[in-house]
Short mmCIF file of C-alpha atoms in Angstrom, two decimals:
data_model
loop_
_atom_site.label_atom_id
_atom_site.label_comp_id
_atom_site.label_asym_id
_atom_site.label_seq_id
_atom_site.Cartn_x
_atom_site.Cartn_y
_atom_site.Cartn_z
CA UNK A 24 56.72 73.65 6.95
CA UNK A 25 55.20 77.19 6.67
CA UNK A 26 51.81 77.64 5.13
CA UNK A 27 50.86 80.14 2.43
CA UNK A 28 47.59 82.03 1.95
CA UNK A 29 46.09 81.84 -1.51
CA UNK A 30 44.29 84.62 -3.35
CA UNK A 31 40.83 83.56 -2.10
CA UNK A 32 42.01 83.57 1.51
CA UNK A 33 42.31 79.82 1.88
CA UNK A 34 45.28 78.67 3.86
CA UNK A 35 47.41 76.39 1.77
CA UNK A 36 50.31 74.09 2.50
CA UNK A 37 52.95 73.18 0.04
CA UNK A 38 53.04 69.47 -0.90
CA UNK A 39 56.25 67.71 -1.56
CA UNK A 40 55.87 64.63 -3.69
CA UNK A 41 57.70 61.65 -2.18
CA UNK A 42 60.57 60.44 -4.23
CA UNK A 43 59.79 57.68 -6.72
CA UNK A 44 60.90 54.24 -5.55
CA UNK A 45 60.96 50.86 -7.15
CA UNK A 46 58.91 48.01 -5.73
CA UNK A 47 62.04 46.47 -4.25
CA UNK A 48 62.95 49.76 -2.53
CA UNK A 49 59.42 50.11 -1.12
CA UNK A 50 59.54 46.53 0.19
CA UNK A 51 62.98 47.06 1.72
CA UNK A 52 61.82 50.25 3.45
CA UNK A 53 58.71 48.49 4.81
CA UNK A 54 60.83 45.71 6.23
CA UNK A 55 63.53 47.96 7.62
CA UNK A 56 63.56 51.75 7.49
CA UNK A 57 67.08 53.01 8.17
CA UNK A 58 65.99 56.65 8.50
CA UNK A 59 63.61 55.89 11.38
CA UNK A 60 65.26 52.67 12.57
CA UNK A 61 62.01 50.68 12.34
CA UNK A 62 61.32 47.08 11.47
CA UNK A 63 57.89 46.51 9.94
CA UNK A 64 56.86 49.91 11.19
CA UNK A 65 58.00 49.40 14.80
CA UNK A 66 61.20 50.23 16.58
CA UNK A 67 63.13 47.44 18.33
CA UNK A 68 61.93 48.87 21.65
CA UNK A 69 58.29 48.66 20.52
CA UNK A 70 58.80 45.09 19.36
CA UNK A 71 60.40 44.17 22.68
CA UNK A 72 57.50 45.66 24.63
CA UNK A 73 54.98 43.85 22.41
CA UNK A 74 56.81 40.54 22.75
CA UNK A 75 56.99 40.91 26.53
CA UNK A 76 53.27 41.69 26.74
CA UNK A 77 52.17 38.69 24.69
CA UNK A 78 54.61 36.40 26.48
CA UNK A 79 53.08 37.34 29.83
CA UNK A 80 49.53 37.22 28.41
CA UNK A 81 49.79 33.76 26.86
CA UNK A 82 51.74 32.42 29.85
CA UNK A 83 48.90 33.48 32.15
CA UNK A 84 46.38 31.99 29.71
CA UNK A 85 48.27 28.68 29.59
CA UNK A 86 48.56 28.61 33.39
CA UNK A 87 44.82 29.24 33.75
CA UNK A 88 44.05 26.46 31.24
CA UNK A 89 46.38 24.06 33.09
CA UNK A 90 44.69 24.86 36.41
CA UNK A 91 41.25 24.21 34.88
CA UNK A 92 42.39 20.89 33.37
CA UNK A 93 43.93 19.79 36.66
CA UNK A 94 40.68 20.58 38.41
CA UNK A 95 38.77 18.58 35.80
CA UNK A 96 41.07 15.55 36.02
CA UNK A 97 40.97 15.69 39.81
CA UNK A 98 37.19 15.28 39.65
CA UNK A 99 37.39 12.20 37.38
CA UNK A 100 37.94 8.61 38.39
CA UNK A 101 39.64 6.08 36.12
CA UNK A 102 37.14 3.41 37.12
CA UNK A 103 33.98 5.20 38.21
CA UNK A 104 31.95 7.34 35.77
CA UNK A 105 30.77 10.72 37.01
CA UNK A 106 27.19 10.00 36.01
CA UNK A 107 25.79 6.50 36.55
CA UNK A 108 22.48 4.64 36.36
CA UNK A 109 19.47 7.02 36.37
CA UNK A 110 21.72 10.07 36.16
CA UNK A 111 23.51 8.83 33.04
CA UNK A 112 22.48 8.88 29.40
CA UNK A 113 22.81 5.08 29.28
CA UNK A 114 20.12 4.64 31.92
CA UNK A 115 19.32 1.44 33.77
CA UNK A 116 17.92 -0.83 31.08
CA UNK A 117 20.75 -2.85 29.49
CA UNK A 118 20.58 -3.49 25.78
CA UNK A 119 21.06 -6.94 24.35
CA UNK A 120 23.30 -7.95 21.46
CA UNK A 121 24.13 -11.03 19.44
CA UNK A 122 27.05 -12.43 17.49
CA UNK A 123 27.94 -13.28 14.76
CA UNK A 124 26.77 -10.28 12.80
CA UNK A 125 27.86 -9.60 9.25
CA UNK A 126 30.27 -6.78 8.42
CA UNK A 127 28.14 -6.14 5.35
CA UNK A 128 25.47 -3.68 6.47
CA UNK A 129 23.25 -4.73 3.56
CA UNK A 130 22.83 -8.13 5.22
CA UNK A 131 21.56 -6.52 8.42
CA UNK A 132 20.93 -9.08 11.15
CA UNK A 133 20.65 -12.07 8.79
CA UNK A 134 22.81 -15.15 9.36
CA UNK A 135 22.78 -17.04 6.05
CA UNK A 136 24.95 -20.11 5.61
CA UNK A 137 25.32 -23.52 4.03
CA UNK A 138 26.65 -26.26 6.30
CA UNK A 139 28.34 -27.91 3.31
CA UNK A 140 29.99 -24.75 1.97
CA UNK A 141 33.38 -24.05 3.54
CA UNK A 142 33.27 -20.38 2.49
CA UNK A 143 30.03 -19.55 4.28
CA UNK A 144 31.04 -21.63 7.30
CA UNK A 145 34.39 -19.83 7.49
CA UNK A 146 32.73 -16.42 7.30
CA UNK A 147 30.65 -16.90 10.45
CA UNK A 148 33.31 -18.88 12.30
CA UNK A 149 35.87 -16.12 11.72
CA UNK A 150 33.45 -13.45 12.92
CA UNK A 151 32.80 -15.38 16.12
CA UNK A 152 36.51 -16.03 16.69
CA UNK A 153 37.18 -12.29 16.38
CA UNK A 154 34.42 -11.53 18.85
CA UNK A 155 35.70 -14.12 21.34
CA UNK A 156 39.36 -13.12 21.04
CA UNK A 157 39.54 -11.42 24.44
CA UNK A 158 37.78 -14.40 26.04
CA UNK A 159 40.63 -16.65 24.92
CA UNK A 160 43.39 -14.49 26.44
CA UNK A 161 44.87 -16.00 29.58
CA UNK A 162 44.63 -13.29 32.25
CA UNK A 163 44.85 -15.21 35.51
CA UNK A 164 46.26 -12.24 37.40
CA UNK A 165 42.97 -10.35 37.08
CA UNK A 166 40.43 -13.15 36.81
CA UNK A 167 39.18 -15.89 39.07
CA UNK A 168 37.08 -19.02 38.58
CA UNK A 169 33.67 -18.18 40.04
CA UNK A 170 30.42 -19.93 40.82
CA UNK A 171 27.41 -19.25 43.00
CA UNK A 172 29.25 -20.44 46.09
CA UNK A 173 32.49 -18.65 45.22
CA UNK A 174 31.90 -15.05 44.06
CA UNK A 175 34.84 -13.08 42.65
CA UNK A 176 37.42 -11.71 45.11
CA UNK A 177 37.84 -7.96 45.45
CA UNK A 178 39.35 -6.29 42.38
CA UNK A 179 39.10 -9.47 40.32
CA UNK A 180 36.77 -10.45 37.49
CA UNK A 181 35.15 -13.80 36.83
CA UNK A 182 36.59 -16.02 34.14
CA UNK A 183 34.50 -17.13 31.16
CA UNK A 184 35.60 -20.64 30.26
CA UNK A 185 35.09 -21.35 26.57
CA UNK A 186 35.18 -25.09 27.30
CA UNK A 187 31.78 -24.74 28.98
CA UNK A 188 30.01 -23.97 25.71
CA UNK A 189 29.69 -27.57 24.54
CA UNK A 190 28.60 -27.90 20.93
CA UNK A 191 28.93 -24.12 20.57
CA UNK A 192 32.66 -24.06 21.30
CA UNK A 193 35.27 -22.89 18.76
CA UNK A 194 36.51 -26.48 18.42
CA UNK A 195 33.15 -27.42 16.89
CA UNK A 196 33.08 -24.44 14.50
CA UNK A 197 30.20 -23.12 16.61
CA UNK A 198 27.90 -25.63 14.92
CA UNK A 199 28.06 -23.99 11.48
CA UNK A 200 29.46 -27.16 9.94
CA UNK A 201 26.17 -28.83 10.92
CA UNK A 202 22.49 -27.96 10.79
CA UNK A 203 22.68 -26.78 14.43
CA UNK A 204 24.33 -23.31 14.37
CA UNK A 205 25.03 -21.25 17.48
CA UNK A 206 24.43 -17.59 18.23
CA UNK A 207 26.10 -15.84 21.18
CA UNK A 208 24.12 -13.41 23.35
CA UNK A 209 25.39 -10.72 25.69
CA UNK A 210 24.06 -7.80 27.70
CA UNK A 211 25.54 -4.34 27.44
CA UNK A 212 27.53 -3.18 30.44
CA UNK A 213 26.03 -0.58 32.77
CA UNK A 214 28.25 0.54 35.61
CA UNK A 215 26.84 -0.30 39.03
CA UNK A 216 23.67 -1.92 37.70
CA UNK A 217 22.41 -4.79 39.87
CA UNK A 218 19.81 -7.14 38.35
CA UNK A 219 16.64 -7.98 40.25
CA UNK A 220 16.17 -11.69 39.64
CA UNK A 221 13.14 -13.81 39.02
CA UNK A 222 14.26 -16.26 41.70
CA UNK A 223 10.96 -16.99 43.41
CA UNK A 224 9.49 -20.05 41.73
CA UNK A 225 6.05 -19.19 43.14
CA UNK A 226 6.05 -15.67 41.74
CA UNK A 227 7.06 -15.83 38.09
CA UNK A 228 5.54 -13.71 35.29
CA UNK A 229 2.46 -15.28 33.67
CA UNK A 230 3.88 -14.70 30.18
CA UNK A 231 7.12 -16.53 30.93
CA UNK A 232 7.55 -19.60 28.66
CA UNK A 233 6.74 -22.92 30.32
CA UNK A 234 10.10 -24.44 29.45
CA UNK A 235 11.88 -21.50 31.12
CA UNK A 236 9.71 -21.85 34.23
CA UNK A 237 10.70 -25.52 34.41
CA UNK A 238 14.36 -24.56 34.00
CA UNK A 239 14.18 -22.01 36.83
CA UNK A 240 12.60 -24.56 39.15
CA UNK A 241 15.33 -27.07 38.28
CA UNK A 242 18.05 -24.51 39.03
CA UNK A 243 16.35 -23.48 42.27
CA UNK A 244 16.31 -27.13 43.36
CA UNK A 245 20.13 -27.06 43.37
CA UNK A 246 20.01 -24.20 45.87
CA UNK A 247 18.22 -20.82 46.04
CA UNK A 248 21.36 -18.98 44.94
CA UNK A 249 21.35 -20.84 41.60
CA UNK A 250 18.17 -18.98 40.66
CA UNK A 251 20.00 -15.65 40.81
CA UNK A 252 20.37 -15.35 37.06
CA UNK A 253 19.15 -13.11 34.26
CA UNK A 254 17.13 -15.67 32.35
CA UNK A 255 16.99 -15.98 28.58
CA UNK A 256 14.24 -17.29 26.32
CA UNK A 257 14.31 -17.54 22.53
CA UNK A 258 11.55 -18.29 20.09
CA UNK A 259 10.31 -17.59 16.60
CA UNK A 260 9.35 -13.94 16.56
CA UNK A 261 6.04 -14.27 14.72
CA UNK A 262 3.51 -17.06 14.39
CA UNK A 263 4.81 -17.96 10.94
CA UNK A 264 8.33 -18.24 12.36
CA UNK A 265 7.12 -20.47 15.19
CA UNK A 266 5.85 -22.92 12.59
CA UNK A 267 9.46 -23.49 11.55
CA UNK A 268 11.12 -23.32 14.99
CA UNK A 269 9.70 -23.18 18.51
CA UNK A 270 11.06 -22.60 22.00
CA UNK A 271 11.83 -26.31 22.54
CA UNK A 272 14.32 -26.25 19.63
CA UNK A 273 16.88 -24.11 21.47
CA UNK A 274 19.80 -25.29 23.59
CA UNK A 275 21.60 -22.87 25.92
CA UNK A 276 25.26 -23.05 26.95
CA UNK A 277 26.65 -23.05 29.58
CA UNK A 278 23.33 -22.22 31.33
CA UNK A 279 20.08 -20.53 30.41
CA UNK A 280 20.92 -17.36 32.28
CA UNK A 281 23.62 -14.80 32.94
CA UNK A 282 24.88 -15.74 36.42
CA UNK A 283 24.46 -13.10 39.10
CA UNK A 284 28.07 -13.29 40.30
CA UNK A 285 29.13 -11.33 37.20
CA UNK A 286 27.20 -8.32 38.50
CA UNK A 287 27.45 -5.48 39.21
CA UNK A 288 29.92 -4.32 36.60
CA UNK A 289 32.45 -2.01 38.29
CA UNK A 290 35.07 -1.61 35.55
CA UNK A 291 37.44 -4.09 37.17
CA UNK A 292 40.52 -4.70 35.05
CA UNK A 293 40.07 -7.82 32.94
CA UNK A 294 36.27 -7.94 33.25
CA UNK A 295 34.48 -10.11 30.71
CA UNK A 296 30.78 -9.84 30.02
CA UNK A 297 29.04 -13.19 30.56
CA UNK A 298 27.89 -14.97 27.42
CA UNK A 299 25.16 -17.40 26.52
CA UNK A 300 25.44 -19.50 23.38
CA UNK A 301 22.08 -20.43 21.89
CA UNK A 302 22.06 -23.44 19.60
CA UNK A 303 19.22 -23.66 17.08
CA UNK A 304 18.10 -27.24 16.50
CA UNK A 305 15.80 -28.65 13.86
CA UNK A 306 14.61 -25.51 12.09
CA UNK A 307 13.26 -25.53 8.54
CA UNK A 308 15.97 -24.95 5.90
CA UNK A 309 15.82 -22.68 2.83
CA UNK A 310 13.63 -20.10 4.54
CA UNK A 311 14.42 -16.96 6.51
CA UNK A 312 13.28 -17.35 10.11
CA UNK A 313 13.07 -14.39 12.49
CA UNK A 314 14.22 -15.14 16.03
CA UNK A 315 13.68 -13.09 19.16
CA UNK A 316 15.62 -13.66 22.37
CA UNK A 317 14.51 -11.94 25.56
CA UNK A 318 16.22 -11.23 28.87
CA UNK A 319 14.17 -11.80 32.03
CA UNK A 320 14.80 -9.70 35.15
CA UNK A 321 12.46 -7.55 37.21
CA UNK A 322 14.38 -4.39 36.35
CA UNK A 323 14.78 -5.08 32.62
CA UNK A 324 12.00 -3.48 30.62
CA UNK A 325 10.83 -5.49 27.64
CA UNK A 326 9.51 -4.12 24.40
CA UNK A 327 9.51 -5.97 21.11
CA UNK A 328 9.06 -4.74 17.58
CA UNK A 329 11.50 -3.33 15.07
CA UNK A 330 11.69 0.14 16.63
CA UNK A 331 12.63 1.11 20.19
CA UNK A 332 13.31 -2.51 21.12
CA UNK A 333 14.21 -3.05 24.79
CA UNK A 334 15.36 -6.04 26.80
CA UNK A 335 15.55 -8.29 23.75
CA UNK A 336 17.35 -8.88 20.48
CA UNK A 337 16.21 -9.84 17.00
CA UNK A 338 18.04 -11.70 14.25
CA UNK A 339 17.20 -13.82 11.23
CA UNK A 340 18.71 -17.13 10.20
CA UNK A 341 18.62 -19.12 6.98
CA UNK A 342 20.33 -22.41 6.18
CA UNK A 343 20.70 -23.55 2.60
CA UNK A 344 20.82 -27.23 1.74
#
């Protein structure tokens, strides 16, 4: 369109006002403009080029992602962690846990029951049955009966026989229908960790309880291999607690240690962590008693207290009458 010069010498261009359109007409033109043959401002050729570009771009991106994931999965093992022992966040000091533990967080680690009240008995019995569910599953294809003379075969785990827990078995309601309740102890699993046992009866820690020392000597008398266990001792945590229960008031099933043939843990299918059931006998009723149980091995660090506890576990118990 030709320009025109105004009186002051400024070059001017005539302006033609676009025709008035309704909103519907403007929207229709934006979606498809017949005069320029465009869809949303682009010709079909432009849209085809854009679609081809992004198809190639995202295909290459997806292929690169797939290659990276394949490389990652190729470096992983279904059974062996990439980082183990000292190189892992878990470390080499297994934690210790106990059961039953209440689902009510307000109760903390307190086990409070009445041996004549079916409701309180049922609460703790049900919690223990839930915890022991996998121990009751028959899995003979992946588990073998083990002892110190017969370690587990390759790619098989050792069985945990619930019939070996005596008064602490499910058939006896784990002792909660009596004044002798049971608490189950276990160690956390650490892949590849091998315990260093206190199996030399002439070189035991000076702070080890006398009754545990006697137990180790009795096991050693059966054969040196029987002393290859992670030993357990329980007692009242503080002096006031020991007035109401002492170390001679505990019974341990099936033995007083976690047998060495369960270690190391290598993520074998069907593996069960060994358990120790501790039965509390003759403790004072109607009072909360703090109990501490400790694991004994040369490579298990021990630290008590309520914070940063290591190599031990704390719980409280109270029996109403």
